[in-house]
Amino acid sequence: WDEVAQKEGDTITLDKERFSQLPSALKRNLLRAAIENLLGNLRDIEERHIEEIMAGLTKPAGKRLILPAGLIFSIEYDKYLLGSDPAALSPFPPLTAEFPLKLPGETLLPGWRIEATIINREQMAEMGKGIKGIGLINNLFTAYFDLDQTGDKLVVRSRRYGDRFQPLGLSQPKKLGEFMIDTKIPHAWRQQVPVVCSPKHILWVVGWRVDDRVKVTPSTRQILCLKFNRS
């Protein structure tokens, strides 16, 4: 337990890598122990609930399982979360204001450290990345943009009523709320998902999609790389 589990308030965090290396029987015992720790008993927890969690362990980040007594088992990128507060189970800390980004440089805001670097085409070639695969996004929290299209007056904020953007691959903008529904972003997370914006429009819904209008293309001269790190 001490090597894989940590309790903060009414939420238990399980280290994904360490937990995944355990024998199946031990995983089941730890899951029961975690649930009992939160509920005080296992009265409403049946074997099928444990097996549902076991089957969901390899699901992609963002997936959630609803359990009895209001418990939610949430899958993140490097951990599993078990608790009853959907917002507390979000991988995104709350964004309470609008924060300007330093380009290039590092920007610190509550729960995040954002690295911004500017790369020219020659440097990109040296790095061996190339510019194929328009949009260039990896690991969900790093993305590349055409700097001439983004400009250098960027901010990070939460979503606002009426927000629209043009998801990569689409020919026209759509409402951000509709995009979040279509991509199955949990409702309790939506206000906490960081949105990178220019004075013109949204550039990136962090963790999901960049805007098609700022993608990297063969004519791109300078590339802006933004990397979000949890702090």
PDB file of C-alpha atoms in Angstrom:
ATOM      1  CA  TRP A   1       0.000   0.000   0.000  1.00  0.00           C
ATOM      2  CA  ASP A   2       2.669   2.515   1.001  1.00  0.00           C
ATOM      3  CA  GLU A   3       4.497   2.020  -2.314  1.00  0.00           C
ATOM      4  CA  VAL A   4       1.560   2.599  -4.651  1.00  0.00           C
ATOM      5  CA  ALA A   5      -1.239   4.407  -2.789  1.00  0.00           C
ATOM      6  CA  GLN A   6      -1.624   7.895  -1.370  1.00  0.00           C
ATOM      7  CA  LYS A   7      -4.697   9.471   0.191  1.00  0.00           C
ATOM      8  CA  GLU A   8      -5.435  13.181  -0.101  1.00  0.00           C
ATOM      9  CA  GLY A   9      -8.722  14.239   1.437  1.00  0.00           C
ATOM     10  CA  ASP A  10     -11.437  11.994   0.022  1.00  0.00           C
ATOM     11  CA  THR A  11      -9.362  10.846  -2.954  1.00  0.00           C
ATOM     12  CA  ILE A  12      -6.925   7.932  -3.196  1.00  0.00           C
ATOM     13  CA  THR A  13      -4.198   8.064  -5.827  1.00  0.00           C
ATOM     14  CA  LEU A  14      -2.595   4.884  -7.181  1.00  0.00           C
ATOM     15  CA  ASP A  15       0.751   5.125  -8.977  1.00  0.00           C
ATOM     16  CA  LYS A  16      -0.043   3.722 -12.424  1.00  0.00           C
ATOM     17  CA  GLU A  17       3.387   2.315 -13.270  1.00  0.00           C
ATOM     18  CA  ARG A  18       3.955   0.600  -9.923  1.00  0.00           C
ATOM     19  CA  PHE A  19       0.388  -0.648  -9.671  1.00  0.00           C
ATOM     20  CA  SER A  20       0.558  -2.118 -13.183  1.00  0.00           C
ATOM     21  CA  GLN A  21       3.581  -4.226 -12.232  1.00  0.00           C
ATOM     22  CA  LEU A  22       1.776  -6.009  -9.391  1.00  0.00           C
ATOM     23  CA  PRO A  23       0.244  -9.485  -9.663  1.00  0.00           C
ATOM     24  CA  SER A  24      -3.473  -9.441 -10.472  1.00  0.00           C
ATOM     25  CA  ALA A  25      -4.484 -10.858  -7.091  1.00  0.00           C
ATOM     26  CA  LEU A  26      -2.594  -8.106  -5.287  1.00  0.00           C
ATOM     27  CA  LYS A  27      -4.181  -5.460  -7.522  1.00  0.00           C
ATOM     28  CA  ARG A  28      -7.639  -6.720  -6.551  1.00  0.00           C
ATOM     29  CA  ASN A  29      -6.769  -6.695  -2.848  1.00  0.00           C
ATOM     30  CA  LEU A  30      -5.439  -3.136  -3.087  1.00  0.00           C
ATOM     31  CA  LEU A  31      -8.554  -1.976  -4.925  1.00  0.00           C
ATOM     32  CA  ARG A  32     -10.770  -3.452  -2.218  1.00  0.00           C
ATOM     33  CA  ALA A  33      -8.595  -1.861   0.465  1.00  0.00           C
ATOM     34  CA  ALA A  34      -8.831   1.536  -1.264  1.00  0.00           C
ATOM     35  CA  ILE A  35     -12.612   1.350  -1.558  1.00  0.00           C
ATOM     36  CA  GLU A  36     -12.995   0.210   2.050  1.00  0.00           C
ATOM     37  CA  ASN A  37     -10.722   3.058   3.157  1.00  0.00           C
ATOM     38  CA  LEU A  38     -13.088   5.569   1.550  1.00  0.00           C
ATOM     39  CA  LEU A  39     -16.445   3.964   2.329  1.00  0.00           C
ATOM     40  CA  GLY A  40     -15.659   2.279   5.628  1.00  0.00           C
ATOM     41  CA  ASN A  41     -16.935  -1.065   4.325  1.00  0.00           C
ATOM     42  CA  LEU A  42     -17.387  -3.152   1.171  1.00  0.00           C
ATOM     43  CA  ARG A  43     -21.095  -3.798   1.635  1.00  0.00           C
ATOM     44  CA  ASP A  44     -22.156  -2.505  -1.793  1.00  0.00           C
ATOM     45  CA  ILE A  45     -19.045  -3.617  -3.671  1.00  0.00           C
ATOM     46  CA  GLU A  46     -19.415  -6.860  -5.593  1.00  0.00           C
ATOM     47  CA  GLU A  47     -16.816  -8.913  -7.414  1.00  0.00           C
ATOM     48  CA  ARG A  48     -18.099  -7.576 -10.731  1.00  0.00           C
ATOM     49  CA  HIS A  49     -17.233  -4.026  -9.678  1.00  0.00           C
ATOM     50  CA  ILE A  50     -13.635  -5.016  -8.985  1.00  0.00           C
ATOM     51  CA  GLU A  51     -13.471  -6.860 -12.306  1.00  0.00           C
ATOM     52  CA  GLU A  52     -14.835  -3.799 -14.120  1.00  0.00           C
ATOM     53  CA  ILE A  53     -11.971  -1.767 -12.669  1.00  0.00           C
ATOM     54  CA  MET A  54      -9.450  -4.463 -13.581  1.00  0.00           C
ATOM     55  CA  ALA A  55     -10.722  -4.470 -17.162  1.00  0.00           C
ATOM     56  CA  GLY A  56     -10.489  -0.678 -17.293  1.00  0.00           C
ATOM     57  CA  LEU A  57      -6.890  -0.361 -16.096  1.00  0.00           C
ATOM     58  CA  THR A  58      -5.515  -0.268 -19.643  1.00  0.00           C
ATOM     59  CA  LYS A  59      -8.086   2.188 -20.972  1.00  0.00           C
ATOM     60  CA  PRO A  60      -6.805   5.577 -22.199  1.00  0.00           C
ATOM     61  CA  ALA A  61      -6.497   8.569 -19.894  1.00  0.00           C
ATOM     62  CA  GLY A  62      -9.775  10.357 -19.323  1.00  0.00           C
ATOM     63  CA  LYS A  63     -11.870   7.225 -18.919  1.00  0.00           C
ATOM     64  CA  ARG A  64     -13.964   6.892 -15.751  1.00  0.00           C
ATOM     65  CA  LEU A  65     -15.888   4.087 -14.089  1.00  0.00           C
ATOM     66  CA  ILE A  66     -18.902   4.798 -11.885  1.00  0.00           C
ATOM     67  CA  LEU A  67     -19.046   2.614  -8.766  1.00  0.00           C
ATOM     68  CA  PRO A  68     -21.635   2.227  -5.984  1.00  0.00           C
ATOM     69  CA  ALA A  69     -21.944   4.840  -3.206  1.00  0.00           C
ATOM     70  CA  GLY A  70     -20.962   7.633  -5.580  1.00  0.00           C
ATOM     71  CA  LEU A  71     -17.365   6.502  -6.069  1.00  0.00           C
ATOM     72  CA  ILE A  72     -15.581   7.195  -9.352  1.00  0.00           C
ATOM     73  CA  PHE A  73     -12.490   5.379 -10.627  1.00  0.00           C
ATOM     74  CA  SER A  74     -10.643   7.743 -12.981  1.00  0.00           C
ATOM     75  CA  ILE A  75      -7.755   6.910 -15.304  1.00  0.00           C
ATOM     76  CA  GLU A  76      -5.065   9.547 -15.783  1.00  0.00           C
ATOM     77  CA  TYR A  77      -1.803   9.534 -17.716  1.00  0.00           C
ATOM     78  CA  ASP A  78       0.408   8.417 -14.844  1.00  0.00           C
ATOM     79  CA  LYS A  79      -2.005   7.480 -12.087  1.00  0.00           C
ATOM     80  CA  TYR A  80      -5.415   6.134 -11.137  1.00  0.00           C
ATOM     81  CA  LEU A  81      -7.761   8.147  -8.930  1.00  0.00           C
ATOM     82  CA  LEU A  82     -10.538   6.852  -6.709  1.00  0.00           C
ATOM     83  CA  GLY A  83     -12.947   9.252  -5.038  1.00  0.00           C
ATOM     84  CA  SER A  84     -16.399  10.782  -5.039  1.00  0.00           C
ATOM     85  CA  ASP A  85     -15.753  14.348  -6.262  1.00  0.00           C
ATOM     86  CA  PRO A  86     -15.596  14.425 -10.086  1.00  0.00           C
ATOM     87  CA  ALA A  87     -13.866  17.822 -10.123  1.00  0.00           C
ATOM     88  CA  ALA A  88     -11.192  16.616  -7.694  1.00  0.00           C
ATOM     89  CA  LEU A  89     -10.592  13.684 -10.038  1.00  0.00           C
ATOM     90  CA  SER A  90      -9.811  16.002 -12.938  1.00  0.00           C
ATOM     91  CA  PRO A  91      -6.200  15.916 -14.176  1.00  0.00           C
ATOM     92  CA  PHE A  92      -6.425  19.694 -14.590  1.00  0.00           C
ATOM     93  CA  PRO A  93      -6.036  22.173 -11.716  1.00  0.00           C
ATOM     94  CA  PRO A  94      -8.575  25.032 -11.645  1.00  0.00           C
ATOM     95  CA  LEU A  95      -7.834  28.120 -13.761  1.00  0.00           C
ATOM     96  CA  THR A  96      -9.100  31.167 -11.900  1.00  0.00           C
ATOM     97  CA  ALA A  97      -7.794  33.926 -14.182  1.00  0.00           C
ATOM     98  CA  GLU A  98      -6.285  34.734 -17.572  1.00  0.00           C
ATOM     99  CA  PHE A  99      -2.496  34.359 -17.740  1.00  0.00           C
ATOM    100  CA  PRO A 100      -0.229  35.873 -20.439  1.00  0.00           C
ATOM    101  CA  LEU A 101       2.411  33.540 -21.853  1.00  0.00           C
ATOM    102  CA  LYS A 102       6.067  34.506 -22.077  1.00  0.00           C
ATOM    103  CA  LEU A 103       7.343  33.768 -25.593  1.00  0.00           C
ATOM    104  CA  PRO A 104       9.922  32.363 -25.518  1.00  0.00           C
ATOM    105  CA  GLY A 105      10.369  31.490 -21.864  1.00  0.00           C
ATOM    106  CA  GLU A 106       8.675  29.881 -18.909  1.00  0.00           C
ATOM    107  CA  THR A 107       5.310  30.830 -17.438  1.00  0.00           C
ATOM    108  CA  LEU A 108       4.212  29.697 -13.992  1.00  0.00           C
ATOM    109  CA  LEU A 109       0.562  29.556 -13.006  1.00  0.00           C
ATOM    110  CA  PRO A 110      -1.318  27.601 -10.342  1.00  0.00           C
ATOM    111  CA  GLY A 111      -0.733  23.909 -11.021  1.00  0.00           C
ATOM    112  CA  TRP A 112       1.162  24.423 -14.293  1.00  0.00           C
ATOM    113  CA  ARG A 113       4.618  25.253 -15.616  1.00  0.00           C
ATOM    114  CA  ILE A 114       4.496  26.178 -19.310  1.00  0.00           C
ATOM    115  CA  GLU A 115       7.608  26.102 -21.494  1.00  0.00           C
ATOM    116  CA  ALA A 116       7.584  28.091 -24.741  1.00  0.00           C
ATOM    117  CA  THR A 117      10.363  27.701 -27.296  1.00  0.00           C
ATOM    118  CA  ILE A 118      10.736  29.025 -30.827  1.00  0.00           C
ATOM    119  CA  ILE A 119      12.364  26.795 -33.427  1.00  0.00           C
ATOM    120  CA  ASN A 120      13.290  27.683 -37.014  1.00  0.00           C
ATOM    121  CA  ARG A 121      13.075  25.271 -39.919  1.00  0.00           C
ATOM    122  CA  GLU A 122      16.798  24.507 -39.819  1.00  0.00           C
ATOM    123  CA  GLN A 123      16.676  23.651 -36.131  1.00  0.00           C
ATOM    124  CA  MET A 124      13.618  21.520 -36.739  1.00  0.00           C
ATOM    125  CA  ALA A 125      15.461  19.586 -39.429  1.00  0.00           C
ATOM    126  CA  GLU A 126      18.455  19.102 -37.115  1.00  0.00           C
ATOM    127  CA  MET A 127      16.158  17.716 -34.451  1.00  0.00           C
ATOM    128  CA  GLY A 128      15.008  15.171 -36.994  1.00  0.00           C
ATOM    129  CA  LYS A 129      11.367  15.924 -36.420  1.00  0.00           C
ATOM    130  CA  GLY A 130      10.419  17.152 -39.878  1.00  0.00           C
ATOM    131  CA  ILE A 131       7.085  18.864 -40.310  1.00  0.00           C
ATOM    132  CA  LYS A 132       4.976  16.048 -41.646  1.00  0.00           C
ATOM    133  CA  GLY A 133       1.814  15.292 -39.763  1.00  0.00           C
ATOM    134  CA  ILE A 134       0.284  18.743 -39.657  1.00  0.00           C
ATOM    135  CA  GLY A 135      -0.475  19.978 -36.192  1.00  0.00           C
ATOM    136  CA  LEU A 136       2.450  18.212 -34.596  1.00  0.00           C
ATOM    137  CA  ILE A 137       1.119  17.339 -31.185  1.00  0.00           C
ATOM    138  CA  ASN A 138       2.572  14.663 -28.947  1.00  0.00           C
ATOM    139  CA  ASN A 139       1.998  13.315 -25.445  1.00  0.00           C
ATOM    140  CA  LEU A 140      -1.182  15.459 -25.294  1.00  0.00           C
ATOM    141  CA  PHE A 141       0.508  18.272 -23.366  1.00  0.00           C
ATOM    142  CA  THR A 142       3.013  19.402 -26.019  1.00  0.00           C
ATOM    143  CA  ALA A 143       2.031  21.032 -29.298  1.00  0.00           C
ATOM    144  CA  TYR A 144       3.688  22.859 -32.202  1.00  0.00           C
ATOM    145  CA  PHE A 145       2.321  25.865 -34.088  1.00  0.00           C
ATOM    146  CA  ASP A 146       3.130  28.206 -36.965  1.00  0.00           C
ATOM    147  CA  LEU A 147       4.414  31.278 -35.109  1.00  0.00           C
ATOM    148  CA  ASP A 148       3.455  33.651 -37.929  1.00  0.00           C
ATOM    149  CA  GLN A 149      -0.141  32.506 -37.541  1.00  0.00           C
ATOM    150  CA  THR A 150      -0.298  32.554 -33.729  1.00  0.00           C
ATOM    151  CA  GLY A 151       1.456  35.849 -33.060  1.00  0.00           C
ATOM    152  CA  ASP A 152       3.230  36.467 -29.752  1.00  0.00           C
ATOM    153  CA  LYS A 153       0.391  37.842 -27.605  1.00  0.00           C
ATOM    154  CA  LEU A 154      -0.934  34.605 -26.189  1.00  0.00           C
ATOM    155  CA  VAL A 155      -2.819  33.836 -22.998  1.00  0.00           C
ATOM    156  CA  VAL A 156      -3.992  30.757 -21.105  1.00  0.00           C
ATOM    157  CA  ARG A 157      -7.479  30.733 -19.634  1.00  0.00           C
ATOM    158  CA  SER A 158     -10.487  28.522 -19.027  1.00  0.00           C
ATOM    159  CA  ARG A 159     -13.328  28.271 -21.536  1.00  0.00           C
ATOM    160  CA  ARG A 160     -15.909  31.022 -21.877  1.00  0.00           C
ATOM    161  CA  TYR A 161     -19.497  31.063 -23.021  1.00  0.00           C
ATOM    162  CA  GLY A 162     -19.669  31.272 -26.796  1.00  0.00           C
ATOM    163  CA  ASP A 163     -16.083  30.101 -27.396  1.00  0.00           C
ATOM    164  CA  ARG A 164     -15.467  28.653 -30.842  1.00  0.00           C
ATOM    165  CA  PHE A 165     -12.433  27.142 -32.539  1.00  0.00           C
ATOM    166  CA  GLN A 166     -11.559  25.158 -35.661  1.00  0.00           C
ATOM    167  CA  PRO A 167     -10.308  21.724 -34.593  1.00  0.00           C
ATOM    168  CA  LEU A 168      -7.407  20.377 -36.627  1.00  0.00           C
ATOM    169  CA  GLY A 169      -8.725  18.692 -39.753  1.00  0.00           C
ATOM    170  CA  LEU A 170     -12.017  20.600 -39.912  1.00  0.00           C
ATOM    171  CA  SER A 171     -12.773  23.255 -42.526  1.00  0.00           C
ATOM    172  CA  GLN A 172     -14.820  25.544 -40.302  1.00  0.00           C
ATOM    173  CA  PRO A 173     -15.085  26.545 -36.632  1.00  0.00           C
ATOM    174  CA  LYS A 174     -17.432  24.878 -34.160  1.00  0.00           C
ATOM    175  CA  LYS A 175     -18.561  25.686 -30.645  1.00  0.00           C
ATOM    176  CA  LEU A 176     -16.036  24.665 -28.014  1.00  0.00           C
ATOM    177  CA  GLY A 177     -18.834  23.202 -25.887  1.00  0.00           C
ATOM    178  CA  GLU A 178     -19.885  20.940 -28.772  1.00  0.00           C
ATOM    179  CA  PHE A 179     -16.281  19.851 -29.307  1.00  0.00           C
ATOM    180  CA  MET A 180     -15.961  18.913 -25.628  1.00  0.00           C
ATOM    181  CA  ILE A 181     -19.147  16.866 -25.821  1.00  0.00           C
ATOM    182  CA  ASP A 182     -18.071  15.152 -29.057  1.00  0.00           C
ATOM    183  CA  THR A 183     -14.667  14.216 -27.611  1.00  0.00           C
ATOM    184  CA  LYS A 184     -16.294  13.031 -24.363  1.00  0.00           C
ATOM    185  CA  ILE A 185     -14.454  15.383 -22.024  1.00  0.00           C
ATOM    186  CA  PRO A 186     -16.125  14.773 -18.642  1.00  0.00           C
ATOM    187  CA  HIS A 187     -18.518  17.576 -17.752  1.00  0.00           C
ATOM    188  CA  ALA A 188     -16.803  18.248 -14.402  1.00  0.00           C
ATOM    189  CA  TRP A 189     -13.470  18.778 -16.161  1.00  0.00           C
ATOM    190  CA  ARG A 190     -14.536  21.191 -18.874  1.00  0.00           C
ATOM    191  CA  GLN A 191     -14.108  24.426 -16.952  1.00  0.00           C
ATOM    192  CA  GLN A 192     -10.623  23.340 -15.860  1.00  0.00           C
ATOM    193  CA  VAL A 193      -9.220  22.415 -19.285  1.00  0.00           C
ATOM    194  CA  PRO A 194      -6.603  25.055 -20.255  1.00  0.00           C
ATOM    195  CA  VAL A 195      -7.285  26.958 -23.466  1.00  0.00           C
ATOM    196  CA  VAL A 196      -4.454  28.787 -25.264  1.00  0.00           C
ATOM    197  CA  CYS A 197      -5.695  31.859 -27.134  1.00  0.00           C
ATOM    198  CA  SER A 198      -4.452  34.674 -29.342  1.00  0.00           C
ATOM    199  CA  PRO A 199      -6.351  37.981 -29.654  1.00  0.00           C
ATOM    200  CA  LYS A 200      -8.078  36.432 -32.692  1.00  0.00           C
ATOM    201  CA  HIS A 201      -9.176  32.979 -31.580  1.00  0.00           C
ATOM    202  CA  ILE A 202      -8.427  29.778 -29.636  1.00  0.00           C
ATOM    203  CA  LEU A 203      -5.199  28.052 -30.671  1.00  0.00           C
ATOM    204  CA  TRP A 204      -5.234  24.921 -28.556  1.00  0.00           C
ATOM    205  CA  VAL A 205      -7.578  23.033 -26.276  1.00  0.00           C
ATOM    206  CA  VAL A 206      -4.781  21.602 -24.154  1.00  0.00           C
ATOM    207  CA  GLY A 207      -4.776  17.831 -24.012  1.00  0.00           C
ATOM    208  CA  TRP A 208      -7.031  17.471 -27.047  1.00  0.00           C
ATOM    209  CA  ARG A 209      -6.685  19.492 -30.256  1.00  0.00           C
ATOM    210  CA  VAL A 210      -4.925  22.433 -31.889  1.00  0.00           C
ATOM    211  CA  ASP A 211      -6.688  24.859 -34.211  1.00  0.00           C
ATOM    212  CA  ASP A 212      -6.343  24.057 -37.904  1.00  0.00           C
ATOM    213  CA  ARG A 213      -5.509  27.676 -38.741  1.00  0.00           C
ATOM    214  CA  VAL A 214      -2.245  27.641 -36.774  1.00  0.00           C
ATOM    215  CA  LYS A 215      -0.946  24.207 -37.782  1.00  0.00           C
ATOM    216  CA  VAL A 216       2.608  23.685 -38.981  1.00  0.00           C
ATOM    217  CA  THR A 217       2.811  23.468 -42.782  1.00  0.00           C
ATOM    218  CA  PRO A 218       5.651  23.161 -45.340  1.00  0.00           C
ATOM    219  CA  SER A 219       5.641  26.964 -45.638  1.00  0.00           C
ATOM    220  CA  THR A 220       6.098  27.522 -41.892  1.00  0.00           C
ATOM    221  CA  ARG A 221       9.208  29.591 -41.158  1.00  0.00           C
ATOM    222  CA  GLN A 222       9.255  29.530 -37.345  1.00  0.00           C
ATOM    223  CA  ILE A 223       7.655  26.961 -35.080  1.00  0.00           C
ATOM    224  CA  LEU A 224       6.307  27.714 -31.625  1.00  0.00           C
ATOM    225  CA  CYS A 225       6.473  24.796 -29.207  1.00  0.00           C
ATOM    226  CA  LEU A 226       4.331  24.911 -26.073  1.00  0.00           C
ATOM    227  CA  LYS A 227       4.744  22.308 -23.363  1.00  0.00           C
ATOM    228  CA  PHE A 228       2.474  22.103 -20.311  1.00  0.00           C
ATOM    229  CA  ASN A 229       3.961  20.463 -17.207  1.00  0.00           C
ATOM    230  CA  ARG A 230       2.116  19.859 -13.949  1.00  0.00           C
ATOM    231  CA  SER A 231       3.785  21.721 -11.099  1.00  0.00           C
TER     232      SER A 231
END
